[in-house]
mmCIF file with all atom_site columns, C-alpha atoms in Angstrom:
data_model
loop_
_atom_site.group_PDB
_atom_site.id
_atom_site.type_symbol
_atom_site.label_atom_id
_atom_site.label_alt_id
_atom_site.label_comp_id
_atom_site.label_asym_id
_atom_site.label_entity_id
_atom_site.label_seq_id
_atom_site.pdbx_PDB_ins_code
_atom_site.Cartn_x
_atom_site.Cartn_y
_atom_site.Cartn_z
_atom_site.occupancy
_atom_site.B_iso_or_equiv
_atom_site.pdbx_formal_charge
_atom_site.auth_seq_id
_atom_site.auth_comp_id
_atom_site.auth_asym_id
_atom_site.auth_atom_id
_atom_site.pdbx_PDB_model_num
ATOM 1   C CA . UNK A 1 1   ? 80.532  50.288 -67.818 1.00 92.00 ? 62  UNK A CA 1
ATOM 2   C CA . UNK A 1 2   ? 79.300  46.728 -67.146 1.00 95.00 ? 63  UNK A CA 1
ATOM 3   C CA . UNK A 1 3   ? 82.918  45.504 -67.089 1.00 96.00 ? 64  UNK A CA 1
ATOM 4   C CA . UNK A 1 4   ? 83.887  48.042 -64.413 1.00 96.00 ? 65  UNK A CA 1
ATOM 5   C CA . UNK A 1 5   ? 80.808  47.232 -62.327 1.00 97.00 ? 66  UNK A CA 1
ATOM 6   C CA . UNK A 1 6   ? 81.560  43.502 -62.491 1.00 97.00 ? 67  UNK A CA 1
ATOM 7   C CA . UNK A 1 7   ? 85.206  44.135 -61.691 1.00 96.00 ? 68  UNK A CA 1
ATOM 8   C CA . UNK A 1 8   ? 84.216  46.260 -58.692 1.00 97.00 ? 69  UNK A CA 1
ATOM 9   C CA . UNK A 1 9   ? 81.859  43.559 -57.398 1.00 97.00 ? 70  UNK A CA 1
ATOM 10  C CA . UNK A 1 10  ? 84.524  40.900 -58.001 1.00 97.00 ? 71  UNK A CA 1
ATOM 11  C CA . UNK A 1 11  ? 87.173  42.863 -56.097 1.00 96.00 ? 72  UNK A CA 1
ATOM 12  C CA . UNK A 1 12  ? 84.763  43.509 -53.216 1.00 96.00 ? 73  UNK A CA 1
ATOM 13  C CA . UNK A 1 13  ? 84.000  39.776 -53.149 1.00 96.00 ? 74  UNK A CA 1
ATOM 14  C CA . UNK A 1 14  ? 87.707  38.937 -52.965 1.00 95.00 ? 75  UNK A CA 1
ATOM 15  C CA . UNK A 1 15  ? 88.160  41.454 -50.153 1.00 95.00 ? 76  UNK A CA 1
ATOM 16  C CA . UNK A 1 16  ? 85.200  39.946 -48.303 1.00 95.00 ? 77  UNK A CA 1
ATOM 17  C CA . UNK A 1 17  ? 86.618  36.425 -48.656 1.00 93.00 ? 78  UNK A CA 1
ATOM 18  C CA . UNK A 1 18  ? 90.044  37.479 -47.445 1.00 94.00 ? 79  UNK A CA 1
ATOM 19  C CA . UNK A 1 19  ? 88.825  39.891 -44.775 1.00 94.00 ? 80  UNK A CA 1
ATOM 20  C CA . UNK A 1 20  ? 86.082  37.688 -43.380 1.00 93.00 ? 81  UNK A CA 1
ATOM 21  C CA . UNK A 1 21  ? 88.450  34.728 -43.308 1.00 92.00 ? 82  UNK A CA 1
ATOM 22  C CA . UNK A 1 22  ? 91.093  36.714 -41.435 1.00 95.00 ? 83  UNK A CA 1
ATOM 23  C CA . UNK A 1 23  ? 88.530  38.270 -39.080 1.00 95.00 ? 84  UNK A CA 1
ATOM 24  C CA . UNK A 1 24  ? 86.877  34.961 -38.267 1.00 95.00 ? 85  UNK A CA 1
ATOM 25  C CA . UNK A 1 25  ? 90.236  33.328 -37.627 1.00 95.00 ? 86  UNK A CA 1
ATOM 26  C CA . UNK A 1 26  ? 91.311  36.187 -35.359 1.00 97.00 ? 87  UNK A CA 1
ATOM 27  C CA . UNK A 1 27  ? 88.136  36.180 -33.279 1.00 97.00 ? 88  UNK A CA 1
ATOM 28  C CA . UNK A 1 28  ? 88.011  32.396 -32.988 1.00 97.00 ? 89  UNK A CA 1
ATOM 29  C CA . UNK A 1 29  ? 91.659  32.301 -31.896 1.00 97.00 ? 90  UNK A CA 1
ATOM 30  C CA . UNK A 1 30  ? 91.166  35.078 -29.358 1.00 98.00 ? 91  UNK A CA 1
ATOM 31  C CA . UNK A 1 31  ? 88.082  33.347 -27.970 1.00 98.00 ? 92  UNK A CA 1
ATOM 32  C CA . UNK A 1 32  ? 89.898  30.002 -27.790 1.00 98.00 ? 93  UNK A CA 1
ATOM 33  C CA . UNK A 1 33  ? 92.897  31.467 -25.994 1.00 98.00 ? 94  UNK A CA 1
ATOM 34  C CA . UNK A 1 34  ? 90.620  33.240 -23.531 1.00 98.00 ? 95  UNK A CA 1
ATOM 35  C CA . UNK A 1 35  ? 89.731  29.753 -22.226 1.00 97.00 ? 96  UNK A CA 1
ATOM 36  C CA . UNK A 1 36  ? 86.334  31.164 -21.306 1.00 98.00 ? 97  UNK A CA 1
ATOM 37  C CA . UNK A 1 37  ? 83.639  28.713 -22.330 1.00 98.00 ? 98  UNK A CA 1
ATOM 38  C CA . UNK A 1 38  ? 80.896  31.405 -22.537 1.00 98.00 ? 99  UNK A CA 1
ATOM 39  C CA . UNK A 1 39  ? 83.163  33.619 -24.682 1.00 98.00 ? 100 UNK A CA 1
ATOM 40  C CA . UNK A 1 40  ? 84.011  30.707 -26.986 1.00 98.00 ? 101 UNK A CA 1
ATOM 41  C CA . UNK A 1 41  ? 80.324  29.794 -27.312 1.00 98.00 ? 102 UNK A CA 1
ATOM 42  C CA . UNK A 1 42  ? 79.321  33.393 -28.058 1.00 98.00 ? 103 UNK A CA 1
ATOM 43  C CA . UNK A 1 43  ? 82.080  34.031 -30.572 1.00 98.00 ? 104 UNK A CA 1
ATOM 44  C CA . UNK A 1 44  ? 81.506  30.698 -32.328 1.00 98.00 ? 105 UNK A CA 1
ATOM 45  C CA . UNK A 1 45  ? 77.791  31.534 -32.640 1.00 98.00 ? 106 UNK A CA 1
ATOM 46  C CA . UNK A 1 46  ? 78.598  34.892 -34.254 1.00 97.00 ? 107 UNK A CA 1
ATOM 47  C CA . UNK A 1 47  ? 81.320  33.406 -36.478 1.00 96.00 ? 108 UNK A CA 1
ATOM 48  C CA . UNK A 1 48  ? 78.897  30.848 -37.916 1.00 97.00 ? 109 UNK A CA 1
ATOM 49  C CA . UNK A 1 49  ? 76.440  33.641 -38.735 1.00 96.00 ? 110 UNK A CA 1
ATOM 50  C CA . UNK A 1 50  ? 79.184  35.808 -40.273 1.00 95.00 ? 111 UNK A CA 1
ATOM 51  C CA . UNK A 1 51  ? 80.423  32.944 -42.421 1.00 93.00 ? 112 UNK A CA 1
ATOM 52  C CA . UNK A 1 52  ? 76.939  32.279 -43.763 1.00 91.00 ? 113 UNK A CA 1
ATOM 53  C CA . UNK A 1 53  ? 76.108  35.930 -44.390 1.00 94.00 ? 114 UNK A CA 1
ATOM 54  C CA . UNK A 1 54  ? 79.394  37.265 -45.756 1.00 94.00 ? 115 UNK A CA 1
ATOM 55  C CA . UNK A 1 55  ? 81.521  34.364 -46.951 1.00 92.00 ? 116 UNK A CA 1
ATOM 56  C CA . UNK A 1 56  ? 78.679  32.450 -48.561 1.00 92.00 ? 117 UNK A CA 1
ATOM 57  C CA . UNK A 1 57  ? 77.551  35.578 -50.433 1.00 94.00 ? 118 UNK A CA 1
ATOM 58  C CA . UNK A 1 58  ? 81.055  36.146 -51.765 1.00 94.00 ? 119 UNK A CA 1
ATOM 59  C CA . UNK A 1 59  ? 81.483  32.451 -52.625 1.00 94.00 ? 120 UNK A CA 1
ATOM 60  C CA . UNK A 1 60  ? 78.366  32.633 -54.807 1.00 95.00 ? 121 UNK A CA 1
ATOM 61  C CA . UNK A 1 61  ? 79.214  35.971 -56.451 1.00 96.00 ? 122 UNK A CA 1
ATOM 62  C CA . UNK A 1 62  ? 82.900  35.269 -57.233 1.00 96.00 ? 123 UNK A CA 1
ATOM 63  C CA . UNK A 1 63  ? 82.481  32.614 -59.927 1.00 96.00 ? 124 UNK A CA 1
ATOM 64  C CA . UNK A 1 64  ? 79.631  34.527 -61.575 1.00 97.00 ? 125 UNK A CA 1
ATOM 65  C CA . UNK A 1 65  ? 81.576  37.779 -61.803 1.00 97.00 ? 126 UNK A CA 1
ATOM 66  C CA . UNK A 1 66  ? 84.829  35.960 -62.542 1.00 96.00 ? 127 UNK A CA 1
ATOM 67  C CA . UNK A 1 67  ? 83.445  34.060 -65.530 1.00 96.00 ? 128 UNK A CA 1
ATOM 68  C CA . UNK A 1 68  ? 81.703  37.208 -66.818 1.00 97.00 ? 129 UNK A CA 1
ATOM 69  C CA . UNK A 1 69  ? 84.907  39.246 -66.496 1.00 97.00 ? 130 UNK A CA 1
ATOM 70  C CA . UNK A 1 70  ? 86.941  36.543 -68.201 1.00 96.00 ? 131 UNK A CA 1
ATOM 71  C CA . UNK A 1 71  ? 84.504  36.488 -71.106 1.00 96.00 ? 132 UNK A CA 1
ATOM 72  C CA . UNK A 1 72  ? 84.243  40.298 -71.371 1.00 96.00 ? 133 UNK A CA 1
ATOM 73  C CA . UNK A 1 73  ? 88.030  40.721 -71.265 1.00 95.00 ? 134 UNK A CA 1
ATOM 74  C CA . UNK A 1 74  ? 88.516  38.106 -73.970 1.00 95.00 ? 135 UNK A CA 1
ATOM 75  C CA . UNK A 1 75  ? 90.334  35.516 -71.865 1.00 95.00 ? 136 UNK A CA 1
ATOM 76  C CA . UNK A 1 76  ? 89.709  31.802 -72.021 1.00 95.00 ? 137 UNK A CA 1
ATOM 77  C CA . UNK A 1 77  ? 88.866  29.806 -68.889 1.00 95.00 ? 138 UNK A CA 1
ATOM 78  C CA . UNK A 1 78  ? 91.791  27.579 -69.913 1.00 95.00 ? 139 UNK A CA 1
ATOM 79  C CA . UNK A 1 79  ? 94.250  30.508 -69.859 1.00 95.00 ? 140 UNK A CA 1
ATOM 80  C CA . UNK A 1 80  ? 96.976  29.487 -67.374 1.00 96.00 ? 141 UNK A CA 1
ATOM 81  C CA . UNK A 1 81  ? 96.372  32.029 -64.620 1.00 96.00 ? 142 UNK A CA 1
ATOM 82  C CA . UNK A 1 82  ? 92.579  31.760 -65.008 1.00 96.00 ? 143 UNK A CA 1
ATOM 83  C CA . UNK A 1 83  ? 92.634  27.949 -64.855 1.00 97.00 ? 144 UNK A CA 1
ATOM 84  C CA . UNK A 1 84  ? 94.945  28.032 -61.833 1.00 97.00 ? 145 UNK A CA 1
ATOM 85  C CA . UNK A 1 85  ? 92.651  30.556 -60.141 1.00 97.00 ? 146 UNK A CA 1
ATOM 86  C CA . UNK A 1 86  ? 89.672  28.267 -60.727 1.00 97.00 ? 147 UNK A CA 1
ATOM 87  C CA . UNK A 1 87  ? 91.583  25.265 -59.367 1.00 97.00 ? 148 UNK A CA 1
ATOM 88  C CA . UNK A 1 88  ? 92.613  27.233 -56.277 1.00 97.00 ? 149 UNK A CA 1
ATOM 89  C CA . UNK A 1 89  ? 89.027  28.429 -55.823 1.00 96.00 ? 150 UNK A CA 1
ATOM 90  C CA . UNK A 1 90  ? 87.854  24.809 -55.829 1.00 97.00 ? 151 UNK A CA 1
ATOM 91  C CA . UNK A 1 91  ? 90.643  23.918 -53.394 1.00 97.00 ? 152 UNK A CA 1
ATOM 92  C CA . UNK A 1 92  ? 89.511  26.757 -51.130 1.00 95.00 ? 153 UNK A CA 1
ATOM 93  C CA . UNK A 1 93  ? 85.975  25.395 -51.214 1.00 94.00 ? 154 UNK A CA 1
ATOM 94  C CA . UNK A 1 94  ? 87.214  21.899 -50.393 1.00 96.00 ? 155 UNK A CA 1
ATOM 95  C CA . UNK A 1 95  ? 88.701  23.299 -47.185 1.00 95.00 ? 156 UNK A CA 1
ATOM 96  C CA . UNK A 1 96  ? 86.019  25.914 -46.451 1.00 93.00 ? 157 UNK A CA 1
ATOM 97  C CA . UNK A 1 97  ? 83.028  23.540 -46.467 1.00 93.00 ? 158 UNK A CA 1
ATOM 98  C CA . UNK A 1 98  ? 84.470  21.315 -43.702 1.00 96.00 ? 159 UNK A CA 1
ATOM 99  C CA . UNK A 1 99  ? 85.515  24.473 -41.811 1.00 95.00 ? 160 UNK A CA 1
ATOM 100 C CA . UNK A 1 100 ? 81.910  25.700 -41.782 1.00 94.00 ? 161 UNK A CA 1
ATOM 101 C CA . UNK A 1 101 ? 80.765  22.318 -40.475 1.00 96.00 ? 162 UNK A CA 1
ATOM 102 C CA . UNK A 1 102 ? 83.534  22.349 -37.823 1.00 97.00 ? 163 UNK A CA 1
ATOM 103 C CA . UNK A 1 103 ? 82.539  25.871 -36.758 1.00 97.00 ? 164 UNK A CA 1
ATOM 104 C CA . UNK A 1 104 ? 78.974  24.695 -36.243 1.00 97.00 ? 165 UNK A CA 1
ATOM 105 C CA . UNK A 1 105 ? 80.180  21.707 -34.216 1.00 98.00 ? 166 UNK A CA 1
ATOM 106 C CA . UNK A 1 106 ? 82.480  23.960 -32.145 1.00 98.00 ? 167 UNK A CA 1
ATOM 107 C CA . UNK A 1 107 ? 79.546  26.313 -31.528 1.00 98.00 ? 168 UNK A CA 1
ATOM 108 C CA . UNK A 1 108 ? 77.239  23.462 -30.491 1.00 98.00 ? 169 UNK A CA 1
ATOM 109 C CA . UNK A 1 109 ? 79.840  21.842 -28.232 1.00 98.00 ? 170 UNK A CA 1
ATOM 110 C CA . UNK A 1 110 ? 80.664  25.151 -26.541 1.00 98.00 ? 171 UNK A CA 1
ATOM 111 C CA . UNK A 1 111 ? 76.986  26.043 -26.083 1.00 98.00 ? 172 UNK A CA 1
ATOM 112 C CA . UNK A 1 112 ? 76.314  22.611 -24.545 1.00 98.00 ? 173 UNK A CA 1
ATOM 113 C CA . UNK A 1 113 ? 79.270  23.080 -22.173 1.00 98.00 ? 174 UNK A CA 1
ATOM 114 C CA . UNK A 1 114 ? 77.912  26.485 -21.112 1.00 98.00 ? 175 UNK A CA 1
ATOM 115 C CA . UNK A 1 115 ? 74.417  25.045 -20.556 1.00 98.00 ? 176 UNK A CA 1
ATOM 116 C CA . UNK A 1 116 ? 75.846  22.192 -18.456 1.00 98.00 ? 177 UNK A CA 1
ATOM 117 C CA . UNK A 1 117 ? 78.296  24.515 -16.680 1.00 98.00 ? 178 UNK A CA 1
ATOM 118 C CA . UNK A 1 118 ? 81.101  22.166 -17.725 1.00 97.00 ? 179 UNK A CA 1
ATOM 119 C CA . UNK A 1 119 ? 84.547  22.680 -19.223 1.00 97.00 ? 180 UNK A CA 1
ATOM 120 C CA . UNK A 1 120 ? 84.993  22.089 -22.909 1.00 98.00 ? 181 UNK A CA 1
ATOM 121 C CA . UNK A 1 121 ? 85.346  18.407 -23.753 1.00 98.00 ? 182 UNK A CA 1
ATOM 122 C CA . UNK A 1 122 ? 88.321  16.995 -25.647 1.00 98.00 ? 183 UNK A CA 1
ATOM 123 C CA . UNK A 1 123 ? 86.283  16.796 -28.860 1.00 98.00 ? 184 UNK A CA 1
ATOM 124 C CA . UNK A 1 124 ? 86.067  20.602 -28.885 1.00 98.00 ? 185 UNK A CA 1
ATOM 125 C CA . UNK A 1 125 ? 89.871  20.853 -28.917 1.00 98.00 ? 186 UNK A CA 1
ATOM 126 C CA . UNK A 1 126 ? 90.130  18.277 -31.682 1.00 98.00 ? 187 UNK A CA 1
ATOM 127 C CA . UNK A 1 127 ? 87.633  20.204 -33.848 1.00 98.00 ? 188 UNK A CA 1
ATOM 128 C CA . UNK A 1 128 ? 89.274  23.526 -33.038 1.00 98.00 ? 189 UNK A CA 1
ATOM 129 C CA . UNK A 1 129 ? 92.756  22.438 -34.093 1.00 97.00 ? 190 UNK A CA 1
ATOM 130 C CA . UNK A 1 130 ? 91.456  20.764 -37.282 1.00 98.00 ? 191 UNK A CA 1
ATOM 131 C CA . UNK A 1 131 ? 89.532  23.980 -37.996 1.00 97.00 ? 192 UNK A CA 1
ATOM 132 C CA . UNK A 1 132 ? 92.738  25.976 -37.452 1.00 96.00 ? 193 UNK A CA 1
ATOM 133 C CA . UNK A 1 133 ? 94.778  23.695 -39.736 1.00 97.00 ? 194 UNK A CA 1
ATOM 134 C CA . UNK A 1 134 ? 92.181  23.778 -42.531 1.00 96.00 ? 195 UNK A CA 1
ATOM 135 C CA . UNK A 1 135 ? 92.275  27.558 -42.558 1.00 93.00 ? 196 UNK A CA 1
ATOM 136 C CA . UNK A 1 136 ? 95.868  27.788 -43.802 1.00 94.00 ? 197 UNK A CA 1
ATOM 137 C CA . UNK A 1 137 ? 95.465  26.184 -47.253 1.00 96.00 ? 198 UNK A CA 1
ATOM 138 C CA . UNK A 1 138 ? 92.155  27.972 -47.825 1.00 94.00 ? 199 UNK A CA 1
ATOM 139 C CA . UNK A 1 139 ? 93.543  31.364 -46.813 1.00 93.00 ? 200 UNK A CA 1
ATOM 140 C CA . UNK A 1 140 ? 96.759  30.804 -48.785 1.00 95.00 ? 201 UNK A CA 1
ATOM 141 C CA . UNK A 1 141 ? 94.773  29.828 -51.875 1.00 96.00 ? 202 UNK A CA 1
ATOM 142 C CA . UNK A 1 142 ? 92.637  32.992 -51.672 1.00 95.00 ? 203 UNK A CA 1
ATOM 143 C CA . UNK A 1 143 ? 95.770  35.129 -51.316 1.00 95.00 ? 204 UNK A CA 1
ATOM 144 C CA . UNK A 1 144 ? 97.294  33.389 -54.335 1.00 97.00 ? 205 UNK A CA 1
ATOM 145 C CA . UNK A 1 145 ? 94.108  33.875 -56.382 1.00 96.00 ? 206 UNK A CA 1
ATOM 146 C CA . UNK A 1 146 ? 94.190  37.604 -55.634 1.00 96.00 ? 207 UNK A CA 1
ATOM 147 C CA . UNK A 1 147 ? 97.820  37.749 -56.753 1.00 97.00 ? 208 UNK A CA 1
ATOM 148 C CA . UNK A 1 148 ? 96.934  35.858 -59.959 1.00 96.00 ? 209 UNK A CA 1
ATOM 149 C CA . UNK A 1 149 ? 94.105  38.300 -60.675 1.00 93.00 ? 210 UNK A CA 1
ATOM 150 C CA . UNK A 1 150 ? 96.470  41.251 -60.304 1.00 95.00 ? 211 UNK A CA 1
ATOM 151 C CA . UNK A 1 151 ? 99.601  39.869 -61.992 1.00 96.00 ? 212 UNK A CA 1
ATOM 152 C CA . UNK A 1 152 ? 97.977  37.671 -64.679 1.00 95.00 ? 213 UNK A CA 1
ATOM 153 C CA . UNK A 1 153 ? 101.242 35.784 -65.076 1.00 96.00 ? 214 UNK A CA 1
ATOM 154 C CA . UNK A 1 154 ? 101.940 33.686 -68.146 1.00 93.00 ? 215 UNK A CA 1
ATOM 155 C CA . UNK A 1 155 ? 101.419 30.094 -66.995 1.00 90.00 ? 216 UNK A CA 1
ATOM 156 C CA . UNK A 1 156 ? 101.598 27.212 -69.455 1.00 72.00 ? 217 UNK A CA 1
#
């Protein structure tokens, strides 16, 4: 029973990581392309909150449930697909942490522009496009991890 509960929590965590990542990207892109500074500021504020509430929770739960499941199922952490999943998880984190920081900077820049009734400065666009670029490897790694969890391919 404990195995199924952990597996359920682990799968929900993976869905949260993938779904929150896709949702945040969609809403940030839509806000950006609206070219409305108040919309961008409002969406960025909500995105930062969502990332802290949902993504951070899943980021904490995933390694705990993943290691427990690996142990309960009798796999080694050095098993090919497990080790690759761990490496991709670390890669995701290496891209996600700067993304969170960039989201906070985007939020602050947009809120300052709204308060000053000014257009977005060039630094906003630089942060936005770096944020956008960093999302691809992180999102791709999460998708690959999910595939590895399902397929459990033999990797040497």
